[in-house]
PDB file of C-alpha atoms in Angstrom:
ATOM      1  CA  MET A 105      12.298 -27.482 -22.369  1.00 62.00           C
ATOM      2  CA  GLN A 106      14.334 -29.888 -24.411  1.00 66.00           C
ATOM      3  CA  LYS A 107      17.756 -30.587 -22.934  1.00 67.00           C
ATOM      4  CA  ASN A 108      19.435 -28.923 -25.933  1.00 69.00           C
ATOM      5  CA  SER A 109      17.167 -25.845 -25.957  1.00 75.00           C
ATOM      6  CA  LYS A 110      18.773 -22.405 -26.232  1.00 78.00           C
ATOM      7  CA  ILE A 111      15.893 -20.772 -24.329  1.00 80.00           C
ATOM      8  CA  THR A 112      17.098 -19.417 -20.995  1.00 81.00           C
ATOM      9  CA  ASP A 113      14.278 -17.161 -19.810  1.00 86.00           C
ATOM     10  CA  LEU A 114      10.628 -16.267 -20.313  1.00 92.00           C
ATOM     11  CA  ASN A 115      11.422 -13.456 -22.776  1.00 91.00           C
ATOM     12  CA  ALA A 116      12.698 -16.051 -25.266  1.00 91.00           C
ATOM     13  CA  LEU A 117       9.198 -17.566 -25.486  1.00 94.00           C
ATOM     14  CA  LYS A 118       7.804 -14.660 -27.535  1.00 95.00           C
ATOM     15  CA  GLY A 119       5.894 -15.957 -30.558  1.00 96.00           C
ATOM     16  CA  LYS A 120       6.438 -19.562 -29.496  1.00 95.00           C
ATOM     17  CA  ARG A 121       4.097 -22.373 -28.484  1.00 96.00           C
ATOM     18  CA  VAL A 122       4.140 -23.508 -24.830  1.00 96.00           C
ATOM     19  CA  ALA A 123       2.492 -26.669 -23.450  1.00 96.00           C
ATOM     20  CA  VAL A 124       0.520 -26.914 -20.196  1.00 96.00           C
ATOM     21  CA  LYS A 125      -1.496 -29.608 -18.428  1.00 94.00           C
ATOM     22  CA  THR A 126      -5.163 -28.952 -17.734  1.00 93.00           C
ATOM     23  CA  GLY A 127      -6.037 -27.992 -14.165  1.00 88.00           C
ATOM     24  CA  THR A 128      -2.535 -27.402 -12.804  1.00 86.00           C
ATOM     25  CA  SER A 129      -0.913 -24.430 -11.137  1.00 84.00           C
ATOM     26  CA  GLY A 130       1.586 -24.506 -14.011  1.00 87.00           C
ATOM     27  CA  ALA A 131      -1.265 -23.942 -16.476  1.00 91.00           C
ATOM     28  CA  ASP A 132      -2.680 -21.140 -14.334  1.00 90.00           C
ATOM     29  CA  TYR A 133       0.730 -19.479 -14.171  1.00 90.00           C
ATOM     30  CA  ALA A 134       1.387 -19.802 -17.915  1.00 93.00           C
ATOM     31  CA  ASN A 135      -2.016 -18.362 -18.750  1.00 95.00           C
ATOM     32  CA  SER A 136      -1.438 -15.455 -16.354  1.00 94.00           C
ATOM     33  CA  ILE A 137       1.806 -14.397 -18.107  1.00 94.00           C
ATOM     34  CA  LYS A 138       1.211 -15.404 -21.748  1.00 96.00           C
ATOM     35  CA  ASN A 139       0.237 -11.902 -22.867  1.00 97.00           C
ATOM     36  CA  LYS A 140       3.185 -10.290 -21.081  1.00 97.00           C
ATOM     37  CA  TYR A 141       5.694 -12.646 -22.757  1.00 96.00           C
ATOM     38  CA  GLY A 142       3.800 -13.161 -26.033  1.00 97.00           C
ATOM     39  CA  PHE A 143       3.557 -16.942 -26.208  1.00 97.00           C
ATOM     40  CA  LYS A 144       0.684 -19.240 -27.191  1.00 98.00           C
ATOM     41  CA  VAL A 145      -0.586 -21.834 -24.702  1.00 98.00           C
ATOM     42  CA  VAL A 146      -1.637 -25.331 -25.834  1.00 98.00           C
ATOM     43  CA  THR A 147      -3.306 -27.658 -23.344  1.00 97.00           C
ATOM     44  CA  PHE A 148      -2.874 -31.388 -22.653  1.00 97.00           C
ATOM     45  CA  ASP A 149      -4.747 -33.745 -20.352  1.00 96.00           C
ATOM     46  CA  ASP A 150      -1.644 -35.501 -19.013  1.00 94.00           C
ATOM     47  CA  SER A 151       2.049 -34.927 -18.421  1.00 92.00           C
ATOM     48  CA  ASN A 152       3.331 -37.588 -20.827  1.00 92.00           C
ATOM     49  CA  ASN A 153       1.634 -36.047 -23.863  1.00 95.00           C
ATOM     50  CA  MET A 154       2.689 -32.572 -22.768  1.00 94.00           C
ATOM     51  CA  TYR A 155       6.334 -33.670 -22.398  1.00 94.00           C
ATOM     52  CA  GLU A 156       6.181 -35.459 -25.751  1.00 94.00           C
ATOM     53  CA  ASP A 157       4.956 -32.266 -27.406  1.00 95.00           C
ATOM     54  CA  VAL A 158       8.066 -30.504 -26.138  1.00 94.00           C
ATOM     55  CA  THR A 159      10.557 -33.276 -26.912  1.00 92.00           C
ATOM     56  CA  THR A 160       9.259 -33.589 -30.488  1.00 93.00           C
ATOM     57  CA  GLY A 161       9.586 -29.828 -30.971  1.00 92.00           C
ATOM     58  CA  ASN A 162       5.906 -28.952 -31.403  1.00 95.00           C
ATOM     59  CA  SER A 163       6.156 -26.735 -28.301  1.00 95.00           C
ATOM     60  CA  VAL A 164       9.364 -25.099 -27.104  1.00 94.00           C
ATOM     61  CA  ALA A 165       8.592 -25.377 -23.399  1.00 93.00           C
ATOM     62  CA  CYS A 166       6.070 -26.537 -20.842  1.00 93.00           C
ATOM     63  CA  PHE A 167       4.895 -25.247 -17.500  1.00 91.00           C
ATOM     64  CA  GLU A 168       4.462 -27.942 -14.878  1.00 88.00           C
ATOM     65  CA  ASP A 169       4.221 -28.138 -11.112  1.00 82.00           C
ATOM     66  CA  SER A 170       7.824 -28.188  -9.913  1.00 80.00           C
ATOM     67  CA  PRO A 171       7.728 -31.491  -7.963  1.00 80.00           C
ATOM     68  CA  VAL A 172       6.115 -33.276 -10.907  1.00 84.00           C
ATOM     69  CA  MET A 173       8.657 -31.886 -13.373  1.00 85.00           C
ATOM     70  CA  ARG A 174      11.625 -32.711 -11.146  1.00 86.00           C
ATOM     71  CA  TYR A 175      10.378 -36.269 -10.728  1.00 88.00           C
ATOM     72  CA  ALA A 176       9.935 -36.670 -14.495  1.00 88.00           C
ATOM     73  CA  ILE A 177      13.498 -35.492 -15.066  1.00 88.00           C
ATOM     74  CA  GLN A 178      14.775 -37.918 -12.414  1.00 89.00           C
ATOM     75  CA  GLN A 179      12.941 -40.691 -14.260  1.00 89.00           C
ATOM     76  CA  GLY A 180      14.709 -39.867 -17.526  1.00 89.00           C
ATOM     77  CA  SER A 181      12.524 -37.417 -19.431  1.00 88.00           C
ATOM     78  CA  LYS A 182      14.527 -35.503 -22.009  1.00 87.00           C
ATOM     79  CA  LEU A 183      13.685 -32.124 -20.506  1.00 90.00           C
ATOM     80  CA  LYS A 184      15.442 -29.527 -18.360  1.00 86.00           C
ATOM     81  CA  ILE A 185      14.329 -26.743 -16.052  1.00 87.00           C
ATOM     82  CA  VAL A 186      15.705 -23.317 -16.974  1.00 83.00           C
ATOM     83  CA  THR A 187      13.939 -20.916 -14.616  1.00 79.00           C
ATOM     84  CA  LYS A 188      13.414 -20.750 -10.898  1.00 77.00           C
ATOM     85  CA  PRO A 189       9.999 -21.992  -9.773  1.00 74.00           C
ATOM     86  CA  ALA A 190       7.291 -19.348  -9.653  1.00 74.00           C
ATOM     87  CA  GLU A 191       5.437 -18.622  -6.451  1.00 66.00           C
ATOM     88  CA  SER A 192       3.799 -21.865  -5.521  1.00 61.00           C
ATOM     89  CA  GLY A 193       0.401 -22.538  -4.126  1.00 63.00           C
ATOM     90  CA  SER A 194      -0.682 -25.080  -1.610  1.00 65.00           C
ATOM     91  CA  TYR A 195      -1.138 -28.755  -2.293  1.00 66.00           C
ATOM     92  CA  GLY A 196      -3.756 -30.906  -0.688  1.00 74.00           C
ATOM     93  CA  PHE A 197      -4.624 -34.551  -0.246  1.00 78.00           C
ATOM     94  CA  ALA A 198      -8.250 -35.630  -0.200  1.00 82.00           C
ATOM     95  CA  VAL A 199     -10.334 -38.775  -0.004  1.00 82.00           C
ATOM     96  CA  LYS A 200     -14.080 -39.153  -0.320  1.00 84.00           C
ATOM     97  CA  LYS A 201     -15.655 -38.548   3.078  1.00 86.00           C
ATOM     98  CA  GLY A 202     -16.283 -41.810   4.933  1.00 87.00           C
ATOM     99  CA  GLN A 203     -14.185 -43.868   2.485  1.00 88.00           C
ATOM    100  CA  ASN A 204     -10.541 -44.832   2.040  1.00 87.00           C
ATOM    101  CA  LYS A 205      -9.854 -44.747   5.781  1.00 89.00           C
ATOM    102  CA  ALA A 206      -6.808 -47.007   5.416  1.00 92.00           C
ATOM    103  CA  LEU A 207      -5.313 -44.714   2.761  1.00 92.00           C
ATOM    104  CA  LEU A 208      -5.990 -41.614   4.829  1.00 90.00           C
ATOM    105  CA  THR A 209      -4.459 -43.220   7.932  1.00 91.00           C
ATOM    106  CA  ALA A 210      -1.352 -44.271   5.996  1.00 92.00           C
ATOM    107  CA  PHE A 211      -0.998 -40.815   4.450  1.00 89.00           C
ATOM    108  CA  ASN A 212      -1.338 -39.051   7.801  1.00 88.00           C
ATOM    109  CA  ARG A 213       1.171 -41.423   9.403  1.00 90.00           C
ATOM    110  CA  GLY A 214       3.673 -40.821   6.600  1.00 85.00           C
ATOM    111  CA  LEU A 215       3.230 -37.052   6.760  1.00 81.00           C
ATOM    112  CA  ALA A 216       3.712 -37.071  10.536  1.00 84.00           C
ATOM    113  CA  ASN A 217       6.922 -39.097  10.116  1.00 80.00           C
ATOM    114  CA  LEU A 218       8.255 -36.663   7.528  1.00 73.00           C
ATOM    115  CA  LYS A 219       7.522 -33.697   9.772  1.00 74.00           C
ATOM    116  CA  LYS A 220       9.181 -35.417  12.721  1.00 75.00           C
ATOM    117  CA  GLU A 221      12.303 -36.386  10.780  1.00 69.00           C
ATOM    118  CA  ARG A 222      13.006 -32.977   9.278  1.00 63.00           C
ATOM    119  CA  PRO A 223      11.181 -29.953   7.927  1.00 62.00           C
ATOM    120  CA  ILE A 224       9.066 -30.510   4.812  1.00 60.00           C
ATOM    121  CA  ARG A 225      11.137 -28.023   2.761  1.00 60.00           C
ATOM    122  CA  GLN A 226      14.288 -30.002   3.534  1.00 60.00           C
ATOM    123  CA  ASN A 227      12.560 -33.228   2.473  1.00 55.00           C
ATOM    124  CA  TYR A 228      11.505 -31.582  -0.771  1.00 58.00           C
ATOM    125  CA  ARG A 229      15.022 -30.381  -1.516  1.00 58.00           C
ATOM    126  CA  THR A 230      16.546 -33.760  -0.638  1.00 59.00           C
ATOM    127  CA  LEU A 231      14.089 -35.929  -2.540  1.00 57.00           C
ATOM    128  CA  LEU A 232      13.531 -33.767  -5.629  1.00 53.00           C
ATOM    129  CA  ARG A 233      16.811 -32.162  -6.621  1.00 52.00           C
TER     130      ARG A 233
END
């Protein structure tokens, strides 16, 4: 939501327009609760256009994967998070089989280092407050 929004919970979305990004867990979640809370979902192909829709007032809120939203806020987007994250799913990292071996090796090395240094949840909390 916009930083100056008066919306504090999902009940306040009734009759309002909410933005989501195609193919995300945020979109899945919003679509699963839209009838319960009475809001309309509008879809965007990327985060920037979705955020812009909220900051210009066309939509009152957006649903986004928590790490992506927290990063956008750290980078200066004019949004705020007003609810606790919903149950989250799993994230994965994939490369085309037989290709991108250097990328896969670097990713696996980095993930192993993170796990060795401290638990993943602690990294998440530290890096994306």
